[in-house]
mmCIF file of C-alpha atoms in Angstrom:
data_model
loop_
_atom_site.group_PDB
_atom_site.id
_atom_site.type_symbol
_atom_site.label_atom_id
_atom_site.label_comp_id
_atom_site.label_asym_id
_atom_site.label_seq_id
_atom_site.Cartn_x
_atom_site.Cartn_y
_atom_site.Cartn_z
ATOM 1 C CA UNK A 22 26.947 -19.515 -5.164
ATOM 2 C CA UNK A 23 23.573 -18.277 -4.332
ATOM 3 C CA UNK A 24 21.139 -20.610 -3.540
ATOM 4 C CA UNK A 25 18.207 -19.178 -6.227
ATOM 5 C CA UNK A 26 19.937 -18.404 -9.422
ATOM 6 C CA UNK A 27 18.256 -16.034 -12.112
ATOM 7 C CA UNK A 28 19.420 -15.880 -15.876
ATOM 8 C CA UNK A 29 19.820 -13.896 -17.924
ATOM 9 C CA UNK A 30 20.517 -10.694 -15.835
ATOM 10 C CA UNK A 31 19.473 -8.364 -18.387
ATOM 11 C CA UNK A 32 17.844 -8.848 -21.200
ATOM 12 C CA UNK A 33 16.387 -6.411 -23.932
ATOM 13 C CA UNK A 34 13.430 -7.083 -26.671
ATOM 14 C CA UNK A 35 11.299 -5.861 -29.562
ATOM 15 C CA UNK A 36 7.661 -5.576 -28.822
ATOM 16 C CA UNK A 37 5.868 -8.767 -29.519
ATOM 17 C CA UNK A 38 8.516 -10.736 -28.659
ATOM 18 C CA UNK A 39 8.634 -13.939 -26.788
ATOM 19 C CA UNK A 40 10.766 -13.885 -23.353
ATOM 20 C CA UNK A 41 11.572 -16.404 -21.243
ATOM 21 C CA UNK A 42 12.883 -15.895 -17.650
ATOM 22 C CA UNK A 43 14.998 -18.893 -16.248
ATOM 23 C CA UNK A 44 15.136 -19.258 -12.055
ATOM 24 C CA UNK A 45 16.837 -22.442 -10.718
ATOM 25 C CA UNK A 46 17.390 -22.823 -7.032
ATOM 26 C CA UNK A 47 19.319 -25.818 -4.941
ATOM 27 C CA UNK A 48 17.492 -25.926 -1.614
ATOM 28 C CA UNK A 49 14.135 -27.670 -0.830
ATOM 29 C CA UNK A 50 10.920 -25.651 -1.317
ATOM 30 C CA UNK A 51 7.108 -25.477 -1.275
ATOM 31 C CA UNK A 52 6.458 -22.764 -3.260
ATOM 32 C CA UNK A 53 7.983 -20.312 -5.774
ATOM 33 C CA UNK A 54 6.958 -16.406 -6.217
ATOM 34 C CA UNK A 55 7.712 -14.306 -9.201
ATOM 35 C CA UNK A 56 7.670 -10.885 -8.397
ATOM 36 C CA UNK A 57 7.516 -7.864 -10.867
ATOM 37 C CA UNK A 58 9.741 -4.123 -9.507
ATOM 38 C CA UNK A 59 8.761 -1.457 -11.307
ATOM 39 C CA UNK A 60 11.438 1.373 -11.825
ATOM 40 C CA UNK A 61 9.821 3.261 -8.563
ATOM 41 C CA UNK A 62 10.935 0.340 -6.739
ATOM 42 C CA UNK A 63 7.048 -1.219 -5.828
ATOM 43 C CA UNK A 64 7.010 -4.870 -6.013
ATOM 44 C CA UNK A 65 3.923 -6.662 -7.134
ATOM 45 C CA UNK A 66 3.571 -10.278 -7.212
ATOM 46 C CA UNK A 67 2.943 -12.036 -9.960
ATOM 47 C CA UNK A 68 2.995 -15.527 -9.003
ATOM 48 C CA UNK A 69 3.346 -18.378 -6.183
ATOM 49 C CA UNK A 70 3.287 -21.794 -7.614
ATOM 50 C CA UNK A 71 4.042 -25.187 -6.303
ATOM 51 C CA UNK A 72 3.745 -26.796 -9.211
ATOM 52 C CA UNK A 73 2.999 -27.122 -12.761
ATOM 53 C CA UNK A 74 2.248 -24.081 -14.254
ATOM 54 C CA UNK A 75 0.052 -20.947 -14.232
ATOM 55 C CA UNK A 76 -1.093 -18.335 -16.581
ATOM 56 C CA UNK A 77 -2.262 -14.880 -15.953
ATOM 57 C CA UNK A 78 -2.573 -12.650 -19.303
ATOM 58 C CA UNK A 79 0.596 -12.750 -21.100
ATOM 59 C CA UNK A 80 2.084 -14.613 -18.407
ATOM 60 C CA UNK A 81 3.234 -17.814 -17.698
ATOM 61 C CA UNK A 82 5.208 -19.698 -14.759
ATOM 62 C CA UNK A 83 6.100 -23.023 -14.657
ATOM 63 C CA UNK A 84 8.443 -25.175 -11.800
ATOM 64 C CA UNK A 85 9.799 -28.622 -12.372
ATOM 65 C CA UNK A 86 10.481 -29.630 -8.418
ATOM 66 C CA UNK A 87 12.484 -32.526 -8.943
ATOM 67 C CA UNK A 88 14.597 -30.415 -11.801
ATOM 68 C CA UNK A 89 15.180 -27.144 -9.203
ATOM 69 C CA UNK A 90 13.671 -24.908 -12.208
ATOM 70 C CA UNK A 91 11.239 -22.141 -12.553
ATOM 71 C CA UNK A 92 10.378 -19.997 -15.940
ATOM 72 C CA UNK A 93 8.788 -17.359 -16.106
ATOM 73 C CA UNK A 94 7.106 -16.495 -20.103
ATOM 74 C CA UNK A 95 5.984 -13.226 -21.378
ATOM 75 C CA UNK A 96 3.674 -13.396 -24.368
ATOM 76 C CA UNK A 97 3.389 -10.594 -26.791
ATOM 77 C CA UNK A 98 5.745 -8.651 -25.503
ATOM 78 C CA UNK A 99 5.008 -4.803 -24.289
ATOM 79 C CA UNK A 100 7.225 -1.687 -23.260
ATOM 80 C CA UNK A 101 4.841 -1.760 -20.295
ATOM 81 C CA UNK A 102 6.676 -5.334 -19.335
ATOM 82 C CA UNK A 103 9.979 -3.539 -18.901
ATOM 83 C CA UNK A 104 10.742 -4.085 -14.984
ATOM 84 C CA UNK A 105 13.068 -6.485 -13.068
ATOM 85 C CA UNK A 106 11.807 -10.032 -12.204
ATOM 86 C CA UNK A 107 12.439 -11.666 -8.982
ATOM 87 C CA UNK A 108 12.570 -15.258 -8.419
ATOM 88 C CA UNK A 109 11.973 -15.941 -4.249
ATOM 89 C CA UNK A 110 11.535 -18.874 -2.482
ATOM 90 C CA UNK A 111 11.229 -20.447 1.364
ATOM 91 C CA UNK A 112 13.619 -23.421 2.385
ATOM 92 C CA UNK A 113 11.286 -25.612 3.692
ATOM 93 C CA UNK A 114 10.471 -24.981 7.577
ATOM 94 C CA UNK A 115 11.282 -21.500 7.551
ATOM 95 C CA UNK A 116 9.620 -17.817 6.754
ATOM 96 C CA UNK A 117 12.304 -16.307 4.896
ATOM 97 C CA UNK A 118 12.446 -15.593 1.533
ATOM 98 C CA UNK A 119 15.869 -16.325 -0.491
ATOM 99 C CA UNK A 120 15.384 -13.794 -3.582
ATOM 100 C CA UNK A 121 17.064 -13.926 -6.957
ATOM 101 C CA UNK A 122 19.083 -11.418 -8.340
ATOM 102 C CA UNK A 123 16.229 -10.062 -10.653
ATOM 103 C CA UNK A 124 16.429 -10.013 -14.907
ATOM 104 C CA UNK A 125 16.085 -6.582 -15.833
ATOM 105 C CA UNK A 126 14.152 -6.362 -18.954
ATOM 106 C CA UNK A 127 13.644 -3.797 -21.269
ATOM 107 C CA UNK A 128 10.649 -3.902 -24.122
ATOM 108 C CA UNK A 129 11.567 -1.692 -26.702
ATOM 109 C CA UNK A 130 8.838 -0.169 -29.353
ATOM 110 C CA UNK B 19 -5.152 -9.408 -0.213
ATOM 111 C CA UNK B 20 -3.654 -7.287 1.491
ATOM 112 C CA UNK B 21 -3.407 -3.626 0.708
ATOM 113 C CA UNK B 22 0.171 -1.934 2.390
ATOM 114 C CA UNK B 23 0.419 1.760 2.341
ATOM 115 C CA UNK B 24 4.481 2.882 2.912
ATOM 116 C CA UNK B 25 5.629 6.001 3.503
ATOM 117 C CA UNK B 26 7.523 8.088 3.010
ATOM 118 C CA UNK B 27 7.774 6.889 -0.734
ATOM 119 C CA UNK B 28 11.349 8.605 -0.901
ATOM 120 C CA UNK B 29 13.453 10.927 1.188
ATOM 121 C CA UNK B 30 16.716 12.706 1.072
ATOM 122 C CA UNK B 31 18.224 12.937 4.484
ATOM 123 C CA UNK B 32 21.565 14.016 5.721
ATOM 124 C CA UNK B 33 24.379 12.242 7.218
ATOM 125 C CA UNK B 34 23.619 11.362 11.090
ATOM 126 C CA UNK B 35 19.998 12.047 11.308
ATOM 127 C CA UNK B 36 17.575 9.262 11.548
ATOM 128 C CA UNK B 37 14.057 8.494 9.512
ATOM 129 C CA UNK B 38 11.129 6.368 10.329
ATOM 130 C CA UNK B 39 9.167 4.380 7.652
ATOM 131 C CA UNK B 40 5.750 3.637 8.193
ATOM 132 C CA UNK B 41 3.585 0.731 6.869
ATOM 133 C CA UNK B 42 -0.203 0.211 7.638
ATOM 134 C CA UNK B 43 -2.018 -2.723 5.899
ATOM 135 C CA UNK B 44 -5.515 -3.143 5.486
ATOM 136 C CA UNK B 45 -5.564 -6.343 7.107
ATOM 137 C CA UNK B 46 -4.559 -8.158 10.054
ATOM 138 C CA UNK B 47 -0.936 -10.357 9.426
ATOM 139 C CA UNK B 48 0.819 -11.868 12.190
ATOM 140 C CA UNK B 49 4.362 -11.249 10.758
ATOM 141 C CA UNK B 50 5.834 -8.290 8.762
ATOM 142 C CA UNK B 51 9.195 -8.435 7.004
ATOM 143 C CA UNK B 52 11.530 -5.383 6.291
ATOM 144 C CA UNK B 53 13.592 -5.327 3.377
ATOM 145 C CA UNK B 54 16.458 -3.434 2.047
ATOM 146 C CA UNK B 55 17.718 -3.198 -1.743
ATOM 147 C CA UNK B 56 21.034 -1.282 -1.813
ATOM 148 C CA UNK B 57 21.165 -0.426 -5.774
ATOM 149 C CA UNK B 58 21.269 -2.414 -8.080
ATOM 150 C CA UNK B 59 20.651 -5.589 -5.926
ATOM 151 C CA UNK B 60 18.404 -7.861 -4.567
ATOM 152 C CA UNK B 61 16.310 -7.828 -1.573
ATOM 153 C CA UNK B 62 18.022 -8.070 2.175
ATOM 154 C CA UNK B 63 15.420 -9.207 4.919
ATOM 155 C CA UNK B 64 16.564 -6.728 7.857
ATOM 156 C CA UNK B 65 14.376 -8.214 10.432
ATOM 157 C CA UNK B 66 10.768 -9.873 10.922
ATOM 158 C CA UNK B 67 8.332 -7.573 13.307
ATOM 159 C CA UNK B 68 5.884 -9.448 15.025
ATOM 160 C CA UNK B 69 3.323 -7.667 17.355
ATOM 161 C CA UNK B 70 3.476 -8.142 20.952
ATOM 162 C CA UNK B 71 7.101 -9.210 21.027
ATOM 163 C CA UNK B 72 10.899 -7.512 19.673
ATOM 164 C CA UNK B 73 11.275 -7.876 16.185
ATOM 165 C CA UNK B 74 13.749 -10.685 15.071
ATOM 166 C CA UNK B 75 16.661 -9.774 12.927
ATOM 167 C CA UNK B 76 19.033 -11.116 10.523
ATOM 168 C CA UNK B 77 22.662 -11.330 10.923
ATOM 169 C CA UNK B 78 24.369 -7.870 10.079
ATOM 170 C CA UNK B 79 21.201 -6.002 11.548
ATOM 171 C CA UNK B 80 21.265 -4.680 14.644
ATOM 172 C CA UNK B 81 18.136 -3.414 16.907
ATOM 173 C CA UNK B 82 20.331 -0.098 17.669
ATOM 174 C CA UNK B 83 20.782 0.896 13.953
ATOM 175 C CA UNK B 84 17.325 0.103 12.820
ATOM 176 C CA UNK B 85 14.853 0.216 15.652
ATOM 177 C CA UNK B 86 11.704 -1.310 14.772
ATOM 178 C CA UNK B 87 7.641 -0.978 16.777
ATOM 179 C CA UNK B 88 4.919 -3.137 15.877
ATOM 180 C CA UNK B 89 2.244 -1.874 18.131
ATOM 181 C CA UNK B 90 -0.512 -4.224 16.548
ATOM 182 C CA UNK B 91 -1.188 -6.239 13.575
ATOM 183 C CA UNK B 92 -1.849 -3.588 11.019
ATOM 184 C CA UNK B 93 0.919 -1.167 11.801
ATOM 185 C CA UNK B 94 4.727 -1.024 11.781
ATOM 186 C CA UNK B 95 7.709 1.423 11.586
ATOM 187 C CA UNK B 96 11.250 0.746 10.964
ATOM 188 C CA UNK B 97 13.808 3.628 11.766
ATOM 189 C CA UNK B 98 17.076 3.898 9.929
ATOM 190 C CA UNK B 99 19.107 5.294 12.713
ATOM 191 C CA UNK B 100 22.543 8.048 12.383
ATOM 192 C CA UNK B 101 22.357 7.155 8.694
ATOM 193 C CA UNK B 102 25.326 7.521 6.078
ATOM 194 C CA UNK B 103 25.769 6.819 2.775
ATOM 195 C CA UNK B 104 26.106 3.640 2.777
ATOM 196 C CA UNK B 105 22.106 3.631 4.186
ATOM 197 C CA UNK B 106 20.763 4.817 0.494
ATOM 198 C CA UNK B 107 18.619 2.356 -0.189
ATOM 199 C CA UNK B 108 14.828 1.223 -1.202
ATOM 200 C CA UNK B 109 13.102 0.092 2.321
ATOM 201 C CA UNK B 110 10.401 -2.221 1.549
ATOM 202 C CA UNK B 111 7.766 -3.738 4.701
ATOM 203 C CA UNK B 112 6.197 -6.682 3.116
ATOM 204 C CA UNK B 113 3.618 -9.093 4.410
ATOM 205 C CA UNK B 114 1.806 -12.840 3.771
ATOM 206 C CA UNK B 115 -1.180 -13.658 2.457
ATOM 207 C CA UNK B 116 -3.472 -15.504 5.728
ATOM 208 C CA UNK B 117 -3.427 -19.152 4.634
ATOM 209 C CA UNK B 118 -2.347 -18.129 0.667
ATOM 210 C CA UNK B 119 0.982 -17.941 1.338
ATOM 211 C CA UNK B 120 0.937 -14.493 -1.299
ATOM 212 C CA UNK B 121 3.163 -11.899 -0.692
ATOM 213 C CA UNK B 122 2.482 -8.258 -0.840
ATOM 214 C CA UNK B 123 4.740 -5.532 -0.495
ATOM 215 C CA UNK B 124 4.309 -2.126 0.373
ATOM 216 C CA UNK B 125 5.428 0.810 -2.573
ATOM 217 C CA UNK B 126 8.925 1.145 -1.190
ATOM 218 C CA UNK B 127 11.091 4.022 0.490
ATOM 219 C CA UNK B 128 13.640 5.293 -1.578
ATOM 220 C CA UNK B 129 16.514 6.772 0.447
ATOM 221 C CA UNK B 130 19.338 8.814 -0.243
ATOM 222 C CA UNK B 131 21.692 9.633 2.411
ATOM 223 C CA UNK B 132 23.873 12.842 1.775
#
């Protein structure tokens, strides 16, 4: 079992739709990134949060600590969203990243 | 933020020849991280370079098969050594935000070993 879980692993919509992007993860943390890969294969982050919730745009992220969950919402949906989302976190006391397995998402017209 | 420049952005290479990726941020970071993503999955940290001292890496990694310099704290190159097929992969160098914690990643080297 890997120890930050991403659902669902694909996931296809109409433009304008509503997505939601679930991350839940079973070792201590400070902080949670969402990160966007575009088909080239750049990564571009979108968010680190702690806790609560952020918006950028369309975007949303929330974490519930105590629950182990992150989400990640996309407003409005656009083709222009279609990429793979990473969920990647820190154990506490340590550098390394432990990355999801990425939702691929495509936005169709 | 931090601005990393990677090259190459993609290569095809044959069997047994070796390739050095380059990244040069815009900024001064203490640690950069090397990634691979064989297809279709996540992202593997190979090693952490940090200047003045030999990179650390991860277990399956090994110094001989992917050589790494960090000759100061804007610069870095990871070599994929006597590659094979089973080297095709996106290379990523990635970095952290001083005192934001933000990551940034370079474009990514897309490899395919023949």
């Amino acid at each position: 079992k890997n120890e930050v879980e991403q659902s669902p692993q694909n996931l296809t919509a109409q433009e304008g739709e509503f997505i939601t992007i679930n991350c839940s993860y079973s070792v201590g943390i400070s902080a949670l990134h969402w990160l966007q890969q575009h088909p080239g294969g750049g990564i571009v982050s979108l968010f680190m949060l702690s806790s609560g919730k952020k918006k950028h745009g369309r975007l949303i992220a929330t974490i519930n600590i105590q629950e182990k969950h992150s989400s990640l919402h996309i407003t409005a949906s656009h083709p222009r969203d279609s990429a793979v989302y990473i969920c990647a976190a820190p154990p506490y006391n340590t550098d390394k990243l432990i990355f999801g397995t990425g939702t691929r998402l495509q936005v169709f017209p | 933020s931090a601005v990393i420049s990677q090259k190459p952005s993609r290569d095809i290479c044959q069997r047994g020849t070796s390739l050095t990726i380059q990244c040069q941020v815009d900024s001064q970071v203490t640690m950069m991280f090397w990634y691979r993503q064989q297809p279709g999955q996540s992202l593997t940290l190979i090693a952490t370079a940090n200047q003045g001292s030999e990179a650390t890496y991860e277990s399956g990694f090994v110094i001989d098969k992917f050589p790494i310099s960090r000759p100061n704290l804007t610069f870095s190159t990871l070599t994929v050594s006597n590659m094979s097929p089973e080297d095709s992969s996106i290379y990523l160098c990635s970095v952290e935000g001083v005192n934001t914690g933000e990551l940034f990643f370079g474009e990514g080297s897309r490899l395919t070993v023949l």
